[in-house]
Amino acid sequence: MLFDVNVIIKLKGGMLSPEAKAISHALSSLGMKSEYLNTAKFFEIGIEAENADAAKAKAAEMCERLLANPVIHSYTIEVKKA
Amino acid sequence: MLFDVNVIIKLKGGMLSPEAKAISHALSSLGMKSEYLNTAKFFEIGIEAENADAAKAKAAEMCERLLANPVIHSYTIEVKKA
């Protein structure tokens, strides 16, 4: 069964993000204020698995082994039927 | 009122994504197959506005003027109460 898995990889709380700071500053320069701004990576992955739990486990393995750096990133996984 | 706005910026359909292709290939080399893989940028933005519609309009302006390139990107905005 094919599952459509959304993975969001964020910096862990307390990590400095120069990218977010730069974007926030640029928005402000254009007259658009934001109270806070965080950036993250978003992946849509099609995973073939027996059930939703197995798809989630496969996505978690992808995060641990390649997509995320467990030292600085946290990730959330959302599984939907494709 | 402070709103927590999630913005997802994707490449429009049909745009080639070398990044996604490279990640998909790397996952495959590690023995983790994906049927498809798309990458996107994810922003969590705190926006002060009178109501949810106004917050959404502000986020859309941010996308149009800075965050996205309307030629190659599409974006989705989700507004939640902070």
Tab-separated table of C-alpha atoms in Angstrom, chain A residues 2-5 8 10 19 22-23 26-27 30-48 58 61-62 65-67 82, chain B residues 2-5 8 10 19 22-23 26-27 30-48 58 61-62 65-67 82:
chain	number	residue	atom	x	y	z
A	2	LEU	CA	1.300	3.420	-0.932
A	3	PHE	CA	1.385	6.068	1.787
A	4	ASP	CA	1.947	9.774	1.358
A	5	VAL	CA	4.241	10.745	4.218
A	8	ILE	CA	8.954	18.277	8.763
A	10	LYS	CA	13.055	21.670	12.373
A	19	GLU	CA	18.548	32.019	7.937
A	22	ALA	CA	17.850	37.129	7.895
A	23	ILE	CA	14.368	36.445	6.502
A	26	ALA	CA	14.220	41.307	5.298
A	27	LEU	CA	10.457	41.101	5.911
A	30	LEU	CA	9.809	45.592	3.536
A	31	GLY	CA	7.374	46.775	6.181
A	32	MET	CA	6.008	43.335	7.079
A	33	LYS	CA	6.447	42.584	10.750
A	34	SER	CA	6.607	39.065	12.161
A	35	GLU	CA	6.615	38.304	15.886
A	36	TYR	CA	8.746	35.239	15.275
A	37	LEU	CA	9.837	33.219	12.290
A	38	ASN	CA	11.193	29.673	12.114
A	39	THR	CA	12.263	27.803	9.031
A	40	ALA	CA	12.117	24.076	8.455
A	41	LYS	CA	12.523	21.518	5.719
A	42	PHE	CA	9.466	19.787	4.406
A	43	PHE	CA	9.474	16.482	2.524
A	44	GLU	CA	6.611	14.687	0.808
A	45	ILE	CA	7.613	11.074	0.436
A	46	GLY	CA	5.741	8.217	-1.180
A	47	ILE	CA	6.424	5.100	0.858
A	48	GLU	CA	5.271	1.595	0.030
A	58	LYS	CA	10.378	3.754	7.403
A	61	GLU	CA	14.609	5.595	9.586
A	62	MET	CA	15.061	7.983	6.639
A	65	ARG	CA	19.991	7.954	8.708
A	66	LEU	CA	19.926	10.749	6.129
A	67	LEU	CA	17.437	13.603	6.244
A	82	ALA	CA	-1.993	8.123	-0.917
B	2	LEU	CA	-1.269	36.732	17.537
B	3	PHE	CA	-1.639	34.006	14.925
B	4	ASP	CA	0.685	31.118	14.273
B	5	VAL	CA	0.902	30.856	10.496
B	8	ILE	CA	4.667	25.710	2.815
B	10	LYS	CA	6.706	24.037	-3.052
B	19	GLU	CA	17.733	18.328	-4.705
B	22	ALA	CA	19.685	13.576	-5.121
B	23	ILE	CA	17.951	12.802	-1.815
B	26	ALA	CA	20.830	8.714	-1.604
B	27	LEU	CA	17.933	7.050	0.238
B	30	LEU	CA	21.039	3.247	1.706
B	31	GLY	CA	18.397	0.633	0.925
B	32	MET	CA	15.390	2.854	1.655
B	33	LYS	CA	13.096	3.049	-1.340
B	34	SER	CA	10.715	5.956	-1.926
B	35	GLU	CA	8.111	5.969	-4.701
B	36	TYR	CA	8.449	9.727	-5.017
B	37	LEU	CA	10.028	12.510	-3.012
B	38	ASN	CA	9.359	16.238	-3.099
B	39	THR	CA	11.064	18.896	-1.029
B	40	ALA	CA	9.582	22.179	0.140
B	41	LYS	CA	10.323	25.061	2.448
B	42	PHE	CA	8.353	25.376	5.636
B	43	PHE	CA	7.959	28.571	7.644
B	44	GLU	CA	6.326	29.089	11.037
B	45	ILE	CA	5.529	32.773	11.326
B	46	GLY	CA	3.984	34.666	14.220
B	47	ILE	CA	1.731	37.345	12.755
B	48	GLU	CA	-0.139	40.002	14.702
B	58	LYS	CA	-0.307	39.225	5.491
B	61	GLU	CA	1.949	39.216	0.919
B	62	MET	CA	5.127	37.849	2.536
B	65	ARG	CA	7.060	39.784	-2.075
B	66	LEU	CA	9.867	37.781	-0.494
B	67	LEU	CA	9.502	34.127	0.424
B	82	ALA	CA	-1.190	31.093	18.718
